[in-house]
Amino acid sequence: MLTINSTTIEDTFAEAFPMTAARLIVTATTLEWALTAAREATGYAASVIGCDAEAGIERVLPPDETPDGRPGVSWLLFAFNREGLAKAAVNRVGQCILTCATTACYNGLPVVKDKAIRIGGVLRFFGDGFQASKKLDDRRYWRVPVMDGEFTCEDLFGTVKGVAGGNFLILGESQTAALAAAEAARDAIQGVSGVILPFPGGVVRSGSKVGSRYKQLRASTNDAYCPSLRGLVASALPDNVHAVYEIVIDGLDLESVERATRAGVEAACRPGVVRISAGNYGGNLGPYHLRLHELMRDVDVTPRPPA
Amino acid sequence: MLTINSTTIEDTFAEAFPMTAARLIVTATTLEWALTAAREATGYAASVIGCDAEAGIERVLPPDETPDGRPGVSWLLFAFNREGLAKAAVNRVGQCILTCATTACYNGLPVVKDKAIRIGGVLRFFGDGFQASKKLDDRRYWRVPVMDGEFTCEDLFGTVKGVAGGNFLILGESQTAALAAAEAARDAIQGVSGVILPFPGGVVRSGSKVGSRYKQLRASTNDAYCPSLRGLVASALPDNVHAVYEIVIDGLDLESVERATRAGVEAACRPGVVRISAGNYGGNLGPYHLRLHELMRDVDVTPRPPA
Amino acid sequence: MLTINSTTIEDTFAEAFPMTAARLIVTATTLEWALTAAREATGYAASVIGCDAEAGIERVLPPDETPDGRPGVSWLLFAFNREGLAKAAVNRVGQCILTCATTACYNGLPVVKDKAIRIGGVLRFFGDGFQASKKLDDRRYWRVPVMDGEFTCEDLFGTVKGVAGGNFLILGESQTAALAAAEAARDAIQGVSGVILPFPGGVVRSGSKVGSRYKQLRASTNDAYCPSLRGLVASALPDNVHAVYEIVIDGLDLESVERATRAGVEAACRPGVVRISAGNYGGNLGPYHLRLHELMRDVDVTPRPPA
Amino acid sequence: MLTINSTTIEDTFAEAFPMTAARLIVTATTLEWALTAAREATGYAASVIGCDAEAGIERVLPPDETPDGRPGVSWLLFAFNREGLAKAAVNRVGQCILTCATTACYNGLPVVKDKAIRIGGVLRFFGDGFQASKKLDDRRYWRVPVMDGEFTCEDLFGTVKGVAGGNFLILGESQTAALAAAEAARDAIQGVSGVILPFPGGVVRSGSKVGSRYKQLRASTNDAYCPSLRGLVASALPDNVHAVYEIVIDGLDLESVERATRAGVEAACRPGVVRISAGNYGGNLGPYHLRLHELMRDVDVTPRPPA
């Protein structure tokens, strides 16, 4: 049995799936405006089941890490395939970045032939013939006249086969304890590059199972994990568990999702957290299996000063 | 000629349109979580031309102003008609509120027969038969079991014919001056109830005209207001104007949009702002005309202490 | 026995003391700068035992509630007597407001002869003879030339005999539960005008008793409330209490402190909170006694929709 | 003549002084609480002329960079000498960290014999005999019982001879332009380790000259830089300058202050900024001279994509 800070780690695994991903960098005259644009562009993008894409902010970029030397934010976008990704990207950049004061938008992944999607090259038509392009170091940038100057958007954006649906479950003695642990996990994962947490605030409380007693619904509440249904269904919850939160992780590659899982689980192992579990479909659906015990085996146990 | 603090108010009008609107109240165990849910639910909702709806946060609600006595946020949602509104509302609440830790969702408008949309009554099926309803003071609330307890969502939400597309333009001597004025206008409008600013950060920099030289596009950049095109097109900009921002306002009724326009224009009349204008289509499209000179005629001119 | 949401309210009282108080209003070109100034000015002001004053932000003021029509923040300052208050106010305004970009500082209480303190009338000398004054509606404002224009500061500020040291204790099953309740109490009190919470984040974790085994110390840790000392001293903590937080309240009058106590205690009565208590010195030191049972007797019990 | 982005850099220098400095690391159960403590502890610390110390937040520390593996914040404290530093540090940690929910406080500089100050070793007496100490890797930590558990504070904190009063002046065409540049400079400097900006929001608007026509005052407004006094005194301001802001920098060593100056000046060279200058006293008082032309000579001029 594996325990960390008296929290039990279940011997189970998260099942994750491939999704196509892009990294977009938005810059602006201030970090606040770059964040405003990125938040709008990554809104309403919790799950590709109900939204056109999954999206989230990856991290803040200081001026010396952005293409134009201004403060920036990188955000990731995931969709089922490249066509869906291109459509969501063009519309989200067009609605949320092009419209937003002082912003520019750059590609944040290597461009590989036949794997890139066109964003600036589509949005340029908004310029009504007054757009111009500039090439620098083999990359093309479109400059579209707008009311506060010009909107610069890179022509092509690289894509990769990413890994979506990484996850773990936090089983807590109370809602307060489980939520505090979920927040700690989210905060710890914010330091990991290459991943996002697509759900609101990085936390999910509506875990679902496949299928439903209503034919038109393909998914419904995961009753085995609902504390209020403990007497009515075959519950998966120990007696002292009264609330569960899930952390869902999308990443640019498997290793990033693994690192995020490790950081998140370690932070979630706190007083009031009974157990850490993970969600899977028996292992038959998703090609990626993230085994909690393997991931957490080597957590650092060097003695530390008291906290 | 009307001037406020040495800024000229053009004798023109904003042209606004009817749109169907709902007010949703999200509460949570903390204000931060209520805000997280509301931000996600109102993301990617700048313009109904490119998004499924226009949305924004109306205001923060202290615990004694919410149905369940918890901290809350009210947000507004606008669509072309009631069917579109219902669809956007159900999907946004399902993806962004139902999923979000500790939240509940209540109706914030009077329910009138045949004018209400059903939200809780649709989302309840996620409960897979374990949902329950409770009636209090003639309103029905659905309780759907989730992993952190229950998600409460009101059954019916009232709608009204709102007023969308209220606007004004801030013509500044520089991008910095115009943007500072736009931020001041936005901040002033945040105190007005019944309205939202649907664009990112409450400000638009990509004003558009109807039509384009590309047949597939119905709108394109408003070249007459682009400072970089001054030499190339018939510019609407005075020589000393080098950046323009637009504030777009959606409201539950005409009077709210008028109050917001007044508060916003007054705040925008600052050093570095040459002129305030407004956008219209000649007056033939939208039934609502907001004339700047009429709205701003009675601005308070009581002497104030020095600032 | 009085219980609210299954939390027991002890039949005890908080003992509070008179302190002299002022209300200062800082305005700026944006709310952010007004908040920046107010946060700096109210820093390092947790307890008048160790600092020159107790201070905190009372609330944000929209432009139409400030003297100069700009966004503002009101903050309160408490000291043992008027001389101490004047000294702390002049130095804090001089160091933290006069220096801060675009700010002005106004009096927020009625001015009564012989009870006012002079702030602008002292700081004006920084103008080195170039300062000027202006009178409006019987109030004098000093205008001091600075590098970004002029610093406006009102001459006189009213004072009142306020009530300091209002308090209550939150006894929780765990640190997480007690802290979440303390945060909820703080957030609820932010809606009450006329009060501040002087300690960092509005919460105290280092409750103290009078006296110490070290002669040079007049106060030391309140061992009866320290969970780690349960086996070593006569503990005041029930067996299932593992963390305690205190909310300390200073107000402009007794009624404000009572309202804040009521709002805070009600919000703190949550799952995981075993008991609410209060701190006193037997009733012999402070003239104000806030009895928890009297204050909480009439808490609203109208049925509410589910949360 | 040196210009960056059309802003002139004056051929002058900033004069800086030695001050004794410490680096304190505060951790907490969440980043928000660590920041709350650090903000309170660094408040009311703009200038050692009027406050007991100069202080500011250096940077946020992710959990894997703090001694106890929790989120943290490092802050710097400066005083005229080691005695003054010790006094300010003990009182600020005692009032603002010891009192603050869930925090711990660690030393962030090498401890050199005879140059360290004692903080935990003084505050431990608050424990009234129940405190305990623990040694790990040659460092001593005090554990003081408090109501939410224990307050851990390191015994000794290293000090260094730092460099205070580094500065530069931003001369803008308008208050809006100068303030936007000052904010950009501040934001750019936040990425530089080893420095703080002690004034509110990192910006000063009340530049002072030595002496005054009032005998009791040793300093007064720097009239040559006040735009409102242009007609009355020998002004140092070009005709098109209407507002000036100063950035004041304190650092752990000269090189950090140089790096911060370079990053800040580069970010401040924007449209609407006429000139960058610096403050000195003829070079006779402070041993450190930071010459703008030398510092800015090698600014990167690689072509960048359009913004």
JSON list of C-alpha atoms in Angstrom, two decimals, chain A residues 81-195:
[
{"chain": "A", "resi": 81, "resn": "ASN", "atom": "CA", "xyz": [-8.54, 16.32, -35.03]},
{"chain": "A", "resi": 82, "resn": "ARG", "atom": "CA", "xyz": [-6.68, 18.97, -36.98]},
{"chain": "A", "resi": 83, "resn": "GLU", "atom": "CA", "xyz": [-9.74, 20.20, -38.85]},
{"chain": "A", "resi": 84, "resn": "GLY", "atom": "CA", "xyz": [-11.68, 20.76, -35.65]},
{"chain": "A", "resi": 85, "resn": "LEU", "atom": "CA", "xyz": [-8.66, 22.40, -34.10]},
{"chain": "A", "resi": 86, "resn": "ALA", "atom": "CA", "xyz": [-8.22, 24.80, -37.02]},
{"chain": "A", "resi": 87, "resn": "LYS", "atom": "CA", "xyz": [-11.86, 25.80, -36.93]},
{"chain": "A", "resi": 88, "resn": "ALA", "atom": "CA", "xyz": [-11.90, 26.43, -33.18]},
{"chain": "A", "resi": 89, "resn": "ALA", "atom": "CA", "xyz": [-8.57, 28.26, -33.30]},
{"chain": "A", "resi": 90, "resn": "VAL", "atom": "CA", "xyz": [-9.56, 30.62, -36.10]},
{"chain": "A", "resi": 91, "resn": "ASN", "atom": "CA", "xyz": [-12.87, 31.45, -34.50]},
{"chain": "A", "resi": 92, "resn": "ARG", "atom": "CA", "xyz": [-11.50, 31.88, -30.99]},
{"chain": "A", "resi": 93, "resn": "VAL", "atom": "CA", "xyz": [-8.60, 34.06, -32.14]},
{"chain": "A", "resi": 94, "resn": "GLY", "atom": "CA", "xyz": [-10.94, 36.05, -34.37]},
{"chain": "A", "resi": 95, "resn": "GLN", "atom": "CA", "xyz": [-13.51, 36.64, -31.66]},
{"chain": "A", "resi": 96, "resn": "CYS", "atom": "CA", "xyz": [-11.30, 36.98, -28.60]},
{"chain": "A", "resi": 97, "resn": "ILE", "atom": "CA", "xyz": [-7.81, 38.12, -29.66]},
{"chain": "A", "resi": 98, "resn": "LEU", "atom": "CA", "xyz": [-8.28, 40.15, -32.83]},
{"chain": "A", "resi": 99, "resn": "THR", "atom": "CA", "xyz": [-10.97, 42.14, -30.99]},
{"chain": "A", "resi": 100, "resn": "CYS", "atom": "CA", "xyz": [-8.89, 42.71, -27.85]},
{"chain": "A", "resi": 101, "resn": "ALA", "atom": "CA", "xyz": [-6.97, 45.92, -27.23]},
{"chain": "A", "resi": 102, "resn": "THR", "atom": "CA", "xyz": [-3.25, 45.97, -28.22]},
{"chain": "A", "resi": 103, "resn": "THR", "atom": "CA", "xyz": [-2.85, 42.19, -28.66]},
{"chain": "A", "resi": 104, "resn": "ALA", "atom": "CA", "xyz": [-0.81, 40.12, -31.11]},
{"chain": "A", "resi": 105, "resn": "CYS", "atom": "CA", "xyz": [-0.90, 36.33, -31.60]},
{"chain": "A", "resi": 106, "resn": "TYR", "atom": "CA", "xyz": [2.06, 34.03, -32.30]},
{"chain": "A", "resi": 107, "resn": "ASN", "atom": "CA", "xyz": [2.64, 30.34, -32.83]},
{"chain": "A", "resi": 108, "resn": "GLY", "atom": "CA", "xyz": [4.29, 28.49, -29.96]},
{"chain": "A", "resi": 109, "resn": "LEU", "atom": "CA", "xyz": [5.14, 25.08, -31.49]},
{"chain": "A", "resi": 110, "resn": "PRO", "atom": "CA", "xyz": [7.48, 23.90, -34.26]},
{"chain": "A", "resi": 111, "resn": "VAL", "atom": "CA", "xyz": [5.86, 24.09, -37.68]},
{"chain": "A", "resi": 112, "resn": "VAL", "atom": "CA", "xyz": [6.00, 20.74, -39.49]},
{"chain": "A", "resi": 113, "resn": "LYS", "atom": "CA", "xyz": [4.83, 20.50, -43.10]},
{"chain": "A", "resi": 114, "resn": "ASP", "atom": "CA", "xyz": [1.27, 19.15, -43.46]},
{"chain": "A", "resi": 115, "resn": "LYS", "atom": "CA", "xyz": [0.74, 19.35, -39.70]},
{"chain": "A", "resi": 116, "resn": "ALA", "atom": "CA", "xyz": [0.28, 23.10, -39.33]},
{"chain": "A", "resi": 117, "resn": "ILE", "atom": "CA", "xyz": [-2.98, 24.99, -39.22]},
{"chain": "A", "resi": 118, "resn": "ARG", "atom": "CA", "xyz": [-3.51, 28.42, -40.76]},
{"chain": "A", "resi": 119, "resn": "ILE", "atom": "CA", "xyz": [-4.78, 31.18, -38.47]},
{"chain": "A", "resi": 120, "resn": "GLY", "atom": "CA", "xyz": [-3.31, 34.54, -39.53]},
{"chain": "A", "resi": 121, "resn": "GLY", "atom": "CA", "xyz": [-3.69, 33.51, -43.12]},
{"chain": "A", "resi": 122, "resn": "VAL", "atom": "CA", "xyz": [-7.43, 33.20, -42.63]},
{"chain": "A", "resi": 123, "resn": "LEU", "atom": "CA", "xyz": [-8.05, 36.15, -40.34]},
{"chain": "A", "resi": 124, "resn": "ARG", "atom": "CA", "xyz": [-6.11, 38.47, -42.64]},
{"chain": "A", "resi": 125, "resn": "PHE", "atom": "CA", "xyz": [-9.19, 38.88, -44.86]},
{"chain": "A", "resi": 126, "resn": "PHE", "atom": "CA", "xyz": [-10.75, 40.99, -42.12]},
{"chain": "A", "resi": 127, "resn": "GLY", "atom": "CA", "xyz": [-8.25, 43.61, -43.34]},
{"chain": "A", "resi": 128, "resn": "ASP", "atom": "CA", "xyz": [-10.35, 44.01, -46.51]},
{"chain": "A", "resi": 129, "resn": "GLY", "atom": "CA", "xyz": [-7.30, 44.19, -48.76]},
{"chain": "A", "resi": 130, "resn": "PHE", "atom": "CA", "xyz": [-5.34, 46.52, -46.50]},
{"chain": "A", "resi": 131, "resn": "GLN", "atom": "CA", "xyz": [-3.57, 43.67, -44.70]},
{"chain": "A", "resi": 132, "resn": "ALA", "atom": "CA", "xyz": [0.14, 43.16, -45.29]},
{"chain": "A", "resi": 133, "resn": "SER", "atom": "CA", "xyz": [2.54, 40.36, -44.50]},
{"chain": "A", "resi": 134, "resn": "LYS", "atom": "CA", "xyz": [6.12, 40.28, -43.34]},
{"chain": "A", "resi": 135, "resn": "LYS", "atom": "CA", "xyz": [8.51, 37.37, -43.31]},
{"chain": "A", "resi": 136, "resn": "LEU", "atom": "CA", "xyz": [11.20, 36.97, -40.68]},
{"chain": "A", "resi": 137, "resn": "ASP", "atom": "CA", "xyz": [13.33, 33.87, -40.09]},
{"chain": "A", "resi": 138, "resn": "ASP", "atom": "CA", "xyz": [11.11, 31.80, -42.36]},
{"chain": "A", "resi": 139, "resn": "ARG", "atom": "CA", "xyz": [7.91, 32.69, -40.54]},
{"chain": "A", "resi": 140, "resn": "ARG", "atom": "CA", "xyz": [5.13, 34.80, -42.00]},
{"chain": "A", "resi": 141, "resn": "TYR", "atom": "CA", "xyz": [3.26, 37.40, -39.95]},
{"chain": "A", "resi": 142, "resn": "TRP", "atom": "CA", "xyz": [0.06, 39.11, -41.06]},
{"chain": "A", "resi": 143, "resn": "ARG", "atom": "CA", "xyz": [-0.62, 42.70, -40.10]},
{"chain": "A", "resi": 144, "resn": "VAL", "atom": "CA", "xyz": [-4.29, 43.61, -40.16]},
{"chain": "A", "resi": 145, "resn": "PRO", "atom": "CA", "xyz": [-5.31, 47.26, -39.73]},
{"chain": "A", "resi": 146, "resn": "VAL", "atom": "CA", "xyz": [-7.59, 47.83, -36.73]},
{"chain": "A", "resi": 147, "resn": "MET", "atom": "CA", "xyz": [-8.72, 50.91, -34.84]},
{"chain": "A", "resi": 148, "resn": "ASP", "atom": "CA", "xyz": [-5.85, 50.92, -32.36]},
{"chain": "A", "resi": 149, "resn": "GLY", "atom": "CA", "xyz": [-3.15, 50.23, -34.97]},
{"chain": "A", "resi": 150, "resn": "GLU", "atom": "CA", "xyz": [-2.51, 46.78, -36.40]},
{"chain": "A", "resi": 151, "resn": "PHE", "atom": "CA", "xyz": [-3.31, 43.26, -35.28]},
{"chain": "A", "resi": 152, "resn": "THR", "atom": "CA", "xyz": [-0.32, 41.00, -35.90]},
{"chain": "A", "resi": 153, "resn": "CYS", "atom": "CA", "xyz": [-1.06, 37.30, -36.28]},
{"chain": "A", "resi": 154, "resn": "GLU", "atom": "CA", "xyz": [1.30, 34.59, -37.36]},
{"chain": "A", "resi": 155, "resn": "ASP", "atom": "CA", "xyz": [0.29, 32.77, -40.54]},
{"chain": "A", "resi": 156, "resn": "LEU", "atom": "CA", "xyz": [0.82, 29.13, -39.53]},
{"chain": "A", "resi": 157, "resn": "PHE", "atom": "CA", "xyz": [0.63, 27.37, -36.17]},
{"chain": "A", "resi": 158, "resn": "GLY", "atom": "CA", "xyz": [2.22, 24.02, -35.47]},
{"chain": "A", "resi": 159, "resn": "THR", "atom": "CA", "xyz": [0.21, 21.15, -34.02]},
{"chain": "A", "resi": 160, "resn": "VAL", "atom": "CA", "xyz": [1.12, 18.01, -32.11]},
{"chain": "A", "resi": 161, "resn": "LYS", "atom": "CA", "xyz": [-0.62, 14.84, -31.06]},
{"chain": "A", "resi": 162, "resn": "GLY", "atom": "CA", "xyz": [-1.28, 15.66, -27.43]},
{"chain": "A", "resi": 163, "resn": "VAL", "atom": "CA", "xyz": [-2.61, 13.64, -24.53]},
{"chain": "A", "resi": 164, "resn": "ALA", "atom": "CA", "xyz": [-6.00, 14.58, -23.10]},
{"chain": "A", "resi": 165, "resn": "GLY", "atom": "CA", "xyz": [-8.03, 13.31, -20.18]},
{"chain": "A", "resi": 166, "resn": "GLY", "atom": "CA", "xyz": [-5.23, 12.67, -17.73]},
{"chain": "A", "resi": 167, "resn": "ASN", "atom": "CA", "xyz": [-6.88, 12.76, -14.33]},
{"chain": "A", "resi": 168, "resn": "PHE", "atom": "CA", "xyz": [-6.96, 11.90, -10.69]},
{"chain": "A", "resi": 169, "resn": "LEU", "atom": "CA", "xyz": [-9.64, 11.91, -8.00]},
{"chain": "A", "resi": 170, "resn": "ILE", "atom": "CA", "xyz": [-9.38, 13.47, -4.55]},
{"chain": "A", "resi": 171, "resn": "LEU", "atom": "CA", "xyz": [-11.54, 11.71, -1.95]},
{"chain": "A", "resi": 172, "resn": "GLY", "atom": "CA", "xyz": [-11.95, 13.95, 1.09]},
{"chain": "A", "resi": 173, "resn": "GLU", "atom": "CA", "xyz": [-13.49, 13.74, 4.52]},
{"chain": "A", "resi": 174, "resn": "SER", "atom": "CA", "xyz": [-15.45, 16.93, 3.80]},
{"chain": "A", "resi": 175, "resn": "GLN", "atom": "CA", "xyz": [-16.16, 19.26, 0.90]},
{"chain": "A", "resi": 176, "resn": "THR", "atom": "CA", "xyz": [-13.90, 21.85, 2.50]},
{"chain": "A", "resi": 177, "resn": "ALA", "atom": "CA", "xyz": [-10.97, 19.46, 2.85]},
{"chain": "A", "resi": 178, "resn": "ALA", "atom": "CA", "xyz": [-11.37, 18.01, -0.63]},
{"chain": "A", "resi": 179, "resn": "LEU", "atom": "CA", "xyz": [-11.67, 21.44, -2.22]},
{"chain": "A", "resi": 180, "resn": "ALA", "atom": "CA", "xyz": [-8.62, 22.82, -0.41]},
{"chain": "A", "resi": 181, "resn": "ALA", "atom": "CA", "xyz": [-6.64, 19.83, -1.66]},
{"chain": "A", "resi": 182, "resn": "ALA", "atom": "CA", "xyz": [-7.96, 20.31, -5.20]},
{"chain": "A", "resi": 183, "resn": "GLU", "atom": "CA", "xyz": [-6.91, 23.95, -5.11]},
{"chain": "A", "resi": 184, "resn": "ALA", "atom": "CA", "xyz": [-3.47, 22.97, -3.86]},
{"chain": "A", "resi": 185, "resn": "ALA", "atom": "CA", "xyz": [-3.16, 20.40, -6.64]},
{"chain": "A", "resi": 186, "resn": "ARG", "atom": "CA", "xyz": [-4.18, 22.95, -9.25]},
{"chain": "A", "resi": 187, "resn": "ASP", "atom": "CA", "xyz": [-1.73, 25.50, -7.92]},
{"chain": "A", "resi": 188, "resn": "ALA", "atom": "CA", "xyz": [1.09, 22.97, -7.96]},
{"chain": "A", "resi": 189, "resn": "ILE", "atom": "CA", "xyz": [0.31, 21.99, -11.55]},
{"chain": "A", "resi": 190, "resn": "GLN", "atom": "CA", "xyz": [0.44, 25.60, -12.68]},
{"chain": "A", "resi": 191, "resn": "GLY", "atom": "CA", "xyz": [4.20, 25.33, -12.42]},
{"chain": "A", "resi": 192, "resn": "VAL", "atom": "CA", "xyz": [4.36, 22.48, -14.95]},
{"chain": "A", "resi": 193, "resn": "SER", "atom": "CA", "xyz": [4.84, 23.50, -18.57]},
{"chain": "A", "resi": 194, "resn": "GLY", "atom": "CA", "xyz": [3.06, 21.81, -21.45]},
{"chain": "A", "resi": 195, "resn": "VAL", "atom": "CA", "xyz": [-0.24, 21.19, -19.66]}
]
